[in-house]
Coordinates of C-alpha atoms and ligand atoms in Angstrom, one line a residue:
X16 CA 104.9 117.0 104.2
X17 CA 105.2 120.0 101.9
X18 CA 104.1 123.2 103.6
X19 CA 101.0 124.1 102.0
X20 CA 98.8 120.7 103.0
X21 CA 98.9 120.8 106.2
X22 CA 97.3 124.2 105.7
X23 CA 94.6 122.9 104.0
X24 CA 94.0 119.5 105.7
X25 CA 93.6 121.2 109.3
X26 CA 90.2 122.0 109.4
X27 CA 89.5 120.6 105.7
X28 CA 88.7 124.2 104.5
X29 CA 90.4 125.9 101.3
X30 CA 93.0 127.4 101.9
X31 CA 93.8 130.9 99.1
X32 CA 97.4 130.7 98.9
X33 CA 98.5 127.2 96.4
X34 CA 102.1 127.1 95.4
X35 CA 102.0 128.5 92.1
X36 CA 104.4 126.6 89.2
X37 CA 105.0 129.3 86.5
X38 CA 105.6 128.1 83.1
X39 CA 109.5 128.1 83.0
X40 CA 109.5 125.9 86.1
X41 CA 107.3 122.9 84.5
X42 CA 107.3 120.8 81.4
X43 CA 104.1 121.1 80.1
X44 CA 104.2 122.1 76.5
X45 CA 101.4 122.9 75.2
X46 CA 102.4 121.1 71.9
X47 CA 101.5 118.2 73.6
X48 CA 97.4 119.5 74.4
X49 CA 95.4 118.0 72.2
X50 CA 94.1 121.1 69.9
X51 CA 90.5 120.5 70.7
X52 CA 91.6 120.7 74.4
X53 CA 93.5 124.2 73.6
X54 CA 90.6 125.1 71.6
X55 CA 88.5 124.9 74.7
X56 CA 90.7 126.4 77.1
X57 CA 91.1 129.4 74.8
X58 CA 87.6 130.0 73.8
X59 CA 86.3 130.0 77.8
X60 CA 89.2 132.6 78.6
X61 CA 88.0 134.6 75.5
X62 CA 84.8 134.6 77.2
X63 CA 86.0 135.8 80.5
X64 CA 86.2 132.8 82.6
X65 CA 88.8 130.7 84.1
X66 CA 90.1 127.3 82.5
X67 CA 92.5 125.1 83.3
X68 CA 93.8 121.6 82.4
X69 CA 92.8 119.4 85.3
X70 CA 92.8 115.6 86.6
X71 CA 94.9 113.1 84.2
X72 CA 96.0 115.2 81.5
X73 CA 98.0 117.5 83.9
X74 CA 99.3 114.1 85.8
X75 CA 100.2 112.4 82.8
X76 CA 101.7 116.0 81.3
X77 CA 103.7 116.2 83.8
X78 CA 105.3 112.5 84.0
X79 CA 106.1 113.1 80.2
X80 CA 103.0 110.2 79.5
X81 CA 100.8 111.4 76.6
X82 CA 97.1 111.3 78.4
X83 CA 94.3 109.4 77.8
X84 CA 92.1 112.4 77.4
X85 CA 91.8 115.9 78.5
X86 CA 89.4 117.4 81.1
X87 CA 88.8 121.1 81.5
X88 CA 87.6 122.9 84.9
X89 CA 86.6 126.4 84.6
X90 CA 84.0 128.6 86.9
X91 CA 81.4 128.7 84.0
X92 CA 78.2 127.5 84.5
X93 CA 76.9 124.3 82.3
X94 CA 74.3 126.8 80.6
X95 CA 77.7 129.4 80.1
X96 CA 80.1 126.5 78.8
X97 CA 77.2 125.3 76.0
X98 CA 76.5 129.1 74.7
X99 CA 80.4 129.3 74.0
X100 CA 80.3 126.3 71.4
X101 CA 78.3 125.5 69.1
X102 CA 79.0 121.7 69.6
X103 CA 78.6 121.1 73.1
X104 CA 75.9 119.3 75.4
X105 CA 75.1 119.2 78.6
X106 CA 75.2 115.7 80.1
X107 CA 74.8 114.2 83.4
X108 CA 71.9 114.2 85.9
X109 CA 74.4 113.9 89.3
X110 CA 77.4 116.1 88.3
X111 CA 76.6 118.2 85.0
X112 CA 78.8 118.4 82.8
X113 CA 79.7 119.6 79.0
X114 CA 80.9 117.3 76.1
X115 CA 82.4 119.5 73.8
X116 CA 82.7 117.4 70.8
X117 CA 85.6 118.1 68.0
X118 CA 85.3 114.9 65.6
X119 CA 85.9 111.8 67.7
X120 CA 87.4 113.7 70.4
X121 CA 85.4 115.0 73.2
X122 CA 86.6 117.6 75.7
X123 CA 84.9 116.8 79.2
X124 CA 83.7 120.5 80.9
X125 CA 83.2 120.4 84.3
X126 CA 82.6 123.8 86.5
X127 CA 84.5 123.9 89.6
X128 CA 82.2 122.0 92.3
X129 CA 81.5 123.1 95.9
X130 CA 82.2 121.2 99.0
X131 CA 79.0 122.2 100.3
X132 CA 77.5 120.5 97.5
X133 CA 78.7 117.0 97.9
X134 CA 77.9 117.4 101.3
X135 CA 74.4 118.0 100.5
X136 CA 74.2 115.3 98.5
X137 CA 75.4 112.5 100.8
X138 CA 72.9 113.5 103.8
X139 CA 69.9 112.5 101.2
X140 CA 68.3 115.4 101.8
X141 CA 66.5 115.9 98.9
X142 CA 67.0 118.3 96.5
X143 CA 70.5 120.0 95.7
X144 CA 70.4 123.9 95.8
X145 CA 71.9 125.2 92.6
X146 CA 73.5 127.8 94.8
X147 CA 75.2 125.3 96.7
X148 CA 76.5 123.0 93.1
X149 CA 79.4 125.0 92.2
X150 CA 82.3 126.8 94.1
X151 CA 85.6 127.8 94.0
X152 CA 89.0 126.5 92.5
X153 CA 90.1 125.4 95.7
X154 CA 87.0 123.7 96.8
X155 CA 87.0 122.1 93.5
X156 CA 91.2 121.0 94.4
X157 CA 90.0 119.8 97.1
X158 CA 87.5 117.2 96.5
X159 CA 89.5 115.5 94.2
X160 CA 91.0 112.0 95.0
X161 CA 94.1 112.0 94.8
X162 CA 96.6 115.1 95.3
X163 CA 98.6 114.0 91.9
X164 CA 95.4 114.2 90.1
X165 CA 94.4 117.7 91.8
X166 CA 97.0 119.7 89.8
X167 CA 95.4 122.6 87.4
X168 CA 96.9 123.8 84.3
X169 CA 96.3 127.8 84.2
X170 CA 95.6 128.4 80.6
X171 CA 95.8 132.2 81.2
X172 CA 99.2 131.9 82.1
X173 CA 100.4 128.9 81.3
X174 CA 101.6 127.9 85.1
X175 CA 100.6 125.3 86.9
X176 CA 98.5 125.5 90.3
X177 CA 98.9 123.2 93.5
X178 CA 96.8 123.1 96.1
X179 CA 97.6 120.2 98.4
X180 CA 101.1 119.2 97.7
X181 CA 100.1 117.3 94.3
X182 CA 104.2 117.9 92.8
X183 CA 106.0 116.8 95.8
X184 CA 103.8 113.5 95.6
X185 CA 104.4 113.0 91.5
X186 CA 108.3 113.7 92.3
X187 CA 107.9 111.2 94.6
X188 CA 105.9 108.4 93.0
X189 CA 103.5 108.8 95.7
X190 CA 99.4 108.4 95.5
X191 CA 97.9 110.3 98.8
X192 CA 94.4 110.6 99.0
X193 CA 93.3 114.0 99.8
X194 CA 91.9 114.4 103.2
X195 CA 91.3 112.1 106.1
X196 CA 91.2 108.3 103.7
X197 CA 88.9 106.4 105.5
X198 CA 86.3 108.9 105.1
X199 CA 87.5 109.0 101.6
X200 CA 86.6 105.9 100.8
X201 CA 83.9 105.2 102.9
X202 CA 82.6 107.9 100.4
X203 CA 83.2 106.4 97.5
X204 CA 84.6 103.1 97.8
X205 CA 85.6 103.3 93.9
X206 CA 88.8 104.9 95.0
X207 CA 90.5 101.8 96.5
X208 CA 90.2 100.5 93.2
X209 CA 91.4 103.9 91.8
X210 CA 94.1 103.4 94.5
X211 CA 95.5 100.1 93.3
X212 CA 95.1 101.0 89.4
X213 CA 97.2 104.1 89.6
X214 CA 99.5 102.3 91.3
X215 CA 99.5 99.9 88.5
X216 CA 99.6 102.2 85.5
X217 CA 102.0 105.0 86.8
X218 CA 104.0 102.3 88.9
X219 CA 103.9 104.5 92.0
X220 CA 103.6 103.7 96.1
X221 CA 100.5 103.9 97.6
X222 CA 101.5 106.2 100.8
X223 CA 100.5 104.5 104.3
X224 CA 98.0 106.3 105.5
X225 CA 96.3 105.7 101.8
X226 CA 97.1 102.4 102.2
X227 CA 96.2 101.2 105.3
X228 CA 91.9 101.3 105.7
X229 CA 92.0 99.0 101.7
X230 CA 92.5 95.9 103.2
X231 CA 90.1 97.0 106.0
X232 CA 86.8 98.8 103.7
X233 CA 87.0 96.2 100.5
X234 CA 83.9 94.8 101.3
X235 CA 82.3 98.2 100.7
X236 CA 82.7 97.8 97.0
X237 CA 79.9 95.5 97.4
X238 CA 77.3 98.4 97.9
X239 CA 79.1 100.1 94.5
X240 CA 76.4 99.4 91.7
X241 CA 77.2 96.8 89.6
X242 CA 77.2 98.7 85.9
X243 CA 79.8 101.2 87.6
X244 CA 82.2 98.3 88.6
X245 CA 81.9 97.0 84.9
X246 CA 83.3 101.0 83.9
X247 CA 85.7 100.1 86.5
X248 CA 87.3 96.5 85.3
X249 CA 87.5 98.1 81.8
X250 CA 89.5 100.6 82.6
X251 CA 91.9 98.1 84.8
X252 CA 92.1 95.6 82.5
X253 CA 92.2 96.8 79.2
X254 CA 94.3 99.7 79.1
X255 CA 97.6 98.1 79.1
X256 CA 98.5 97.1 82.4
X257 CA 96.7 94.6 83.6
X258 CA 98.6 92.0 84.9
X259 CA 99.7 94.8 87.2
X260 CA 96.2 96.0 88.1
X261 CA 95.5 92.4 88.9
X262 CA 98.4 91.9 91.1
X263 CA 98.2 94.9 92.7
X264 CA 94.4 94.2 93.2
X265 CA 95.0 90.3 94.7
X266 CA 97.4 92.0 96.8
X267 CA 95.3 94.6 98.2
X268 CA 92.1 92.1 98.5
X269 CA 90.3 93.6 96.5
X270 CA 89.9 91.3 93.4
X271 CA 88.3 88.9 95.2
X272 CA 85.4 91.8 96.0
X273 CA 85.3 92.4 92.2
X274 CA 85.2 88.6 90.8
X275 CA 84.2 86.6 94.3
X276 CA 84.2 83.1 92.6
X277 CA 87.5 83.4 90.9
X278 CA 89.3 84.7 93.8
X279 CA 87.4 81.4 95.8
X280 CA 88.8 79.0 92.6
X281 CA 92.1 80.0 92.4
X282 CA 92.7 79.8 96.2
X283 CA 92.6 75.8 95.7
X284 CA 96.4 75.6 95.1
X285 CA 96.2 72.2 93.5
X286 CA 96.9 72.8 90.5
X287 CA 98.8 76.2 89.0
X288 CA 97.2 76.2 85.7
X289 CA 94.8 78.6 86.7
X290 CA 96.4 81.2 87.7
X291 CA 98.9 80.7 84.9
X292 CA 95.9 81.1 82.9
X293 CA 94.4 84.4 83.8
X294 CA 97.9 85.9 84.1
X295 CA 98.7 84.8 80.4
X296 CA 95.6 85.7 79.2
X297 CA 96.2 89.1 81.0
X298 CA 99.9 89.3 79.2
X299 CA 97.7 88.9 76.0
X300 CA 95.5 91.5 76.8
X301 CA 98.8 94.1 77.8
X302 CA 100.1 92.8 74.2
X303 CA 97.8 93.4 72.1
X304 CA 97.1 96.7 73.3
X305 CA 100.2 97.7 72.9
X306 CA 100.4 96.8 69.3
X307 CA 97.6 98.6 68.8
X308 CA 95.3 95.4 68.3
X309 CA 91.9 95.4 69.2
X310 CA 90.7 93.7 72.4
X311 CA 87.3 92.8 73.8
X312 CA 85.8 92.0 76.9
X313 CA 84.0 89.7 76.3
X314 CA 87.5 87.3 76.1
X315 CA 88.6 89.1 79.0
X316 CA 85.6 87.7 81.2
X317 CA 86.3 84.6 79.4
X318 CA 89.6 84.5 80.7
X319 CA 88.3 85.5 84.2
X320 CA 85.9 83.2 85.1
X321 CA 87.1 80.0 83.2
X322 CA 88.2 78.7 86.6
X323 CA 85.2 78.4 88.8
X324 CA 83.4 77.7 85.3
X325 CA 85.5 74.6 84.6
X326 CA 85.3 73.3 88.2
X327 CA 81.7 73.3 88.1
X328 CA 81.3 71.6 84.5
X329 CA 83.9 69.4 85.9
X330 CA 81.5 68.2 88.7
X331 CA 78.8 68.1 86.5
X332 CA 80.8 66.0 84.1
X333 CA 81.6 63.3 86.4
X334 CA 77.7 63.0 87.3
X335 CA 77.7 62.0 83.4
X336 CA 76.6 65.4 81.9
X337 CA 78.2 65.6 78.3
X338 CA 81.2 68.6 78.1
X339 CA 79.3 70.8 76.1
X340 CA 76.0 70.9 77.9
X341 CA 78.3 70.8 81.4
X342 CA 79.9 74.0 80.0
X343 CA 77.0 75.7 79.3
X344 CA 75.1 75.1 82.4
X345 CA 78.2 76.0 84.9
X346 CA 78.2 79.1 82.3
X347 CA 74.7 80.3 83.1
X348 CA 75.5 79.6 86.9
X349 CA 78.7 81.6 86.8
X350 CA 77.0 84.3 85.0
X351 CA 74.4 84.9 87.0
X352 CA 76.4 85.1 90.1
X353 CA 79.2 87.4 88.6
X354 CA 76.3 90.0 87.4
X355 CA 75.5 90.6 91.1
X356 CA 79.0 92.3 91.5
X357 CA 80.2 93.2 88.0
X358 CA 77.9 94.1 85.5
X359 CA 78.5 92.1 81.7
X360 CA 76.6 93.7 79.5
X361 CA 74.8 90.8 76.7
X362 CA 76.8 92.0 73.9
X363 CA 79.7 91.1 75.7
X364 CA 78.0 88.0 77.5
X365 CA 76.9 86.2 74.5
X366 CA 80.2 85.9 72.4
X367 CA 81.4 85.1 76.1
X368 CA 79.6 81.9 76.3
X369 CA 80.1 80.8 72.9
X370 CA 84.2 81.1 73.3
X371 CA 83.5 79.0 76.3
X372 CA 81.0 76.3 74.4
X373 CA 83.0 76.1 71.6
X374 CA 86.0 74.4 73.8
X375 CA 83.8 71.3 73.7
X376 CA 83.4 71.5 70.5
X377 CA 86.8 71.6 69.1
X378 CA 87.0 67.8 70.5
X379 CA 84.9 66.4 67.3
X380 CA 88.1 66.4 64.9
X381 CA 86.2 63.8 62.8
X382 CA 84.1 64.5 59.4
X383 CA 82.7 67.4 58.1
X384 CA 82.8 69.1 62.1
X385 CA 85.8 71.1 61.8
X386 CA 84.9 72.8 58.7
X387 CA 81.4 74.0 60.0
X388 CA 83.0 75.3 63.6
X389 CA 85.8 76.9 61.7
X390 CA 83.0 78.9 59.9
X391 CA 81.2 80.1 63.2
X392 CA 81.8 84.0 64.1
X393 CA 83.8 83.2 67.7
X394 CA 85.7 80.3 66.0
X395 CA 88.9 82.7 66.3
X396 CA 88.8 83.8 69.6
X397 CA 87.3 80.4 70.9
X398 CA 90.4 78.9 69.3
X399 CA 92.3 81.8 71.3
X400 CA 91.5 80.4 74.1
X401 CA 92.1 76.9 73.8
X402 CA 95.6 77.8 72.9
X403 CA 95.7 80.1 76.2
X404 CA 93.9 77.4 78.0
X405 CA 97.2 74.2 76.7
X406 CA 99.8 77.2 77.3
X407 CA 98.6 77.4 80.8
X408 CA 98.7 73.2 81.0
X409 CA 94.9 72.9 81.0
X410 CA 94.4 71.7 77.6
X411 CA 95.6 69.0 75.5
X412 CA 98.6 70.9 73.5
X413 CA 98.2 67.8 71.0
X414 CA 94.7 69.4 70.5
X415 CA 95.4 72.8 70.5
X416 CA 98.3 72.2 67.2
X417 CA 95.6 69.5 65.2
X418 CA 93.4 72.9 65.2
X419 CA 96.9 75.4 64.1
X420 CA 97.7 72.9 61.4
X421 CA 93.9 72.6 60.1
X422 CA 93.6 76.0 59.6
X423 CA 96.7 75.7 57.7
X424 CA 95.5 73.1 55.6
X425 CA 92.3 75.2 54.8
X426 CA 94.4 78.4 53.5
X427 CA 93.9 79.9 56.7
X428 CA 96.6 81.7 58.8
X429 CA 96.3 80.6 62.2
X430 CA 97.5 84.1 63.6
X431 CA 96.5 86.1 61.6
X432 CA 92.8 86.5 62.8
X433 CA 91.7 83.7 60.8
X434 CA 92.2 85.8 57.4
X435 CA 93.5 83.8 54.3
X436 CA 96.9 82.8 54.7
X437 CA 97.6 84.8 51.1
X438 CA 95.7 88.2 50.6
X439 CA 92.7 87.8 48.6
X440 CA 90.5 90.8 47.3
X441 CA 87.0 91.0 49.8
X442 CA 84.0 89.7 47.3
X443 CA 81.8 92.5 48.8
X444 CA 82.6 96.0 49.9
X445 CA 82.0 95.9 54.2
X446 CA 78.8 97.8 55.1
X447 CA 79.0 101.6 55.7
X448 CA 77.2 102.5 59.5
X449 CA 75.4 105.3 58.4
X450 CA 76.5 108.8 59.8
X451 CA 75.0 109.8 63.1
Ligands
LIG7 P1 92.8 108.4 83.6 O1 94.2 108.4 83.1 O2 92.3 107.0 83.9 O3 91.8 109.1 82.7 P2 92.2 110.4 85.5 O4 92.9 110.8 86.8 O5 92.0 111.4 84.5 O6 92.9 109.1 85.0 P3 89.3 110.2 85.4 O7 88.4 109.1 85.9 O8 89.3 110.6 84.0 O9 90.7 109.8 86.0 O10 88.9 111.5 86.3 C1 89.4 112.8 86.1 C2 89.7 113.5 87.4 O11 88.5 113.6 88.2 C3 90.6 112.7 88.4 O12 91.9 113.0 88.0 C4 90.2 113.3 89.7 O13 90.8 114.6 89.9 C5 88.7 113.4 89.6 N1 88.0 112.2 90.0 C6 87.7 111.1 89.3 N2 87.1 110.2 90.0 C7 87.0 110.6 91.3 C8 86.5 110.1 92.5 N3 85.9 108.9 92.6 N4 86.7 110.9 93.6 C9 87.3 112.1 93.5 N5 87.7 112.6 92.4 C10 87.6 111.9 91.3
LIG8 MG1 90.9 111.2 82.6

């Protein structure tokens, strides 16, 4: 255990003496900081106050990743942060913080938050004192997660500052929750997940003690609210690793407290098509991203829930209800049970259903049919699917190539998003959104 943590984790108070990493002794360049991230750090120290890099950026600095984005800390009020740009707001009711907004990048603000504070606000007892909302540095260190995502980047002097052993851990491909982790998580259950998708996306080892209460305190996701769990599954399974998230997540019981009816469908073992599914439609997902293709969720949660969809519209199938109205039924039922745990927002719902409605469809092969579904808005990812759903040995393969060599026949390119098969000129220019 490096020196310094043990310091700090006695009695859980800061402690004033971090190791301090000076700039010759780290690899963070600041040719890799976003400007609008530099900008921000430069402008607050200007002003007199501390900044520094914090949270992901730092981690991801430091393991030579480039970062999703870039969060600032700094002992500046909200109020203090906004009168030093002319482009910043102040957002947030629980935590407040500033969006400083440079183009489409925004810089996230946050002023170093007090222990005190959070302790305030678990107890329920009303009202947070102001005084109480913001502290130190170190009590802001401390409250952090995890120790490789409590490192600070000192703009003032470039070096880097460690209070809780944070380096040792990122040498060592090691996630440690700061502090005792049962209490961790009990306050804020989030972080098993945050456990199991760091693991994932940095390919490090949760350490034991971190480890040991997830398999225990899963079930408390279930008091999470359900529109933060849908922020959560995003970020899990559409940013590039997510057949990693999910196996890491099956392994640590947690999916099943996230999507409850798949995790009960693919525990029937017998067939294998369905995991094969959802881990090729996962590979897809990882794929895409990776060549910079768009993905949505609403395939995603498709993808998800086709199994305990299609063993209810199988039941309801062999009581003589048609496929198409079987679908849509087990698809309302399905829905409104997932939506108790995970949030799906109707914009993602809707196209959600149709991809699933439209596999009935893509049986009537006769007449004018084909040319009328190959017209509707979710005929390419619908199509998607199917071809996911016969790669997975679910769905007639024979089926599956009739629709690939249609398209064909039509002038259509089959992979390439439904697009002519040669380039032809748009007939009318795409709609401008109006600036905001
Ligand atoms: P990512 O690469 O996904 O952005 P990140 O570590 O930056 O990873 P964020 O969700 O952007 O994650 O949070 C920024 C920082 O805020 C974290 O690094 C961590 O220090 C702190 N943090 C975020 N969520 C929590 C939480 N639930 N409990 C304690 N600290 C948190
Ligand atoms: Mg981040």
């Amino acid at each position: 255990m490096p020196p310094n943590r043990k310091a700090i984790l006695q009695d859980n108070r800061p402690i004033v003496t971090p190791t301090v990493i000076s700039r010759s002794e780290h690899n963070i360049s600041r040719a890799n900081i976003s400007e609008p991230a530099l900008k921000v750090l430069y402008r607050l120290k200007k002003s007199g106050y501390q900044a520094h890099l914090v949270g992901g950026g730092v981690r991801d600095l430091l393991l030579g990743r480039e970062p999703k984005d870039f969060d600032v800390a700094t002992d500046a009020t909200p109020e203090q942060v906004k009168a030093c740009f002319g482009n910043a707001r102040i957002i947030g009711r629980r935590f407040r913080l500033v969006h400083v907004r440079f183009g489409r990048e925004i810089i996230e603000v946050a002023t170093f938050r007090s222990m005190q504070f959070q302790q305030t606000e678990q107890s329920d007892e009303g009202m947070v004192l102001r005084d109480n909302e913001f502290g130190t540095i170190e009590e802001d260190a401390l409250r952090r997660d995890f120790t490789v995502n409590a490192l600070y980047y000192n703009i003032s002097d470039f070096s880097v500052i460690d209070y809780s052993g944070g380096m040792a851990d990122l040498e060592a491909g090691l996630l440690r929750l700061l502090g005792d982790p049962e209490t961790r998580y009990r306050e804020d259950p989030v972080r098993m997940l945050r456990a199991a998708r760091f693991a994932a996306k940095l390919g490090f080892n949760i350490e034991a003690a971190t480890e040991e209460p997830i398999a225990r305190l899963g079930h408390l996701l279930a008091e999470v609210p359900s529109a933060r769990l849908y922020e959560e599954v995003l970020k899990l399974f559409i940013s590039g690793y997510a057949v990693s998230a999910f196996e890491k997540l099956r392994h640590y019981g947690l999916f099943g407290q996230l999507f409850p009816q798949t995790e009960e469908a693919l525990s029937h073992e017998e067939h294998e098509f369905p995991l094969t599914l959802v881990l090729k439609g996962l590979e897809n997902t990882d794929r895409r991203l990776a060549q910079g293709k768009p993905v949505t969720p609403a395939f995603l949660f498709a993808v998800l829930l086709w199994e305990p969809l299609r063993r209810i519209a199988e039941e309801l199938q062999a009581d003589g209800v048609p496929f198409y109205q079987a679908l849509q039924e087990a698809g309302s039922l399905v829905i409104g049970r997932q939506v108790q745990r995970v949030a799906i927002p109707r914009r993602f719902s809707i196209p959600m259903r149709e991809i699933w409605t439209l596999q009935a469809r893509f049986h009537n092969t006769k007449g004018k049919r084909p040319l009328r579904l190959l017209a509707h808005p979710r005929f390419r990812a619908a199509y998607d699917f199917l071809l996911l759903r016969a790669e997975a040995g679910e769905a007639d393969p024979e089926l599956a190539a009739w629709w690939t060599r249609y398209q064909e026949e039509q002038g259509l390119d089959p992979r390439g998003g439904g697009k002519p098969a040669t380039s032809r000129r748009r007939r009318r220019p795409r709609k401008r959104r109006p600036a905001k």
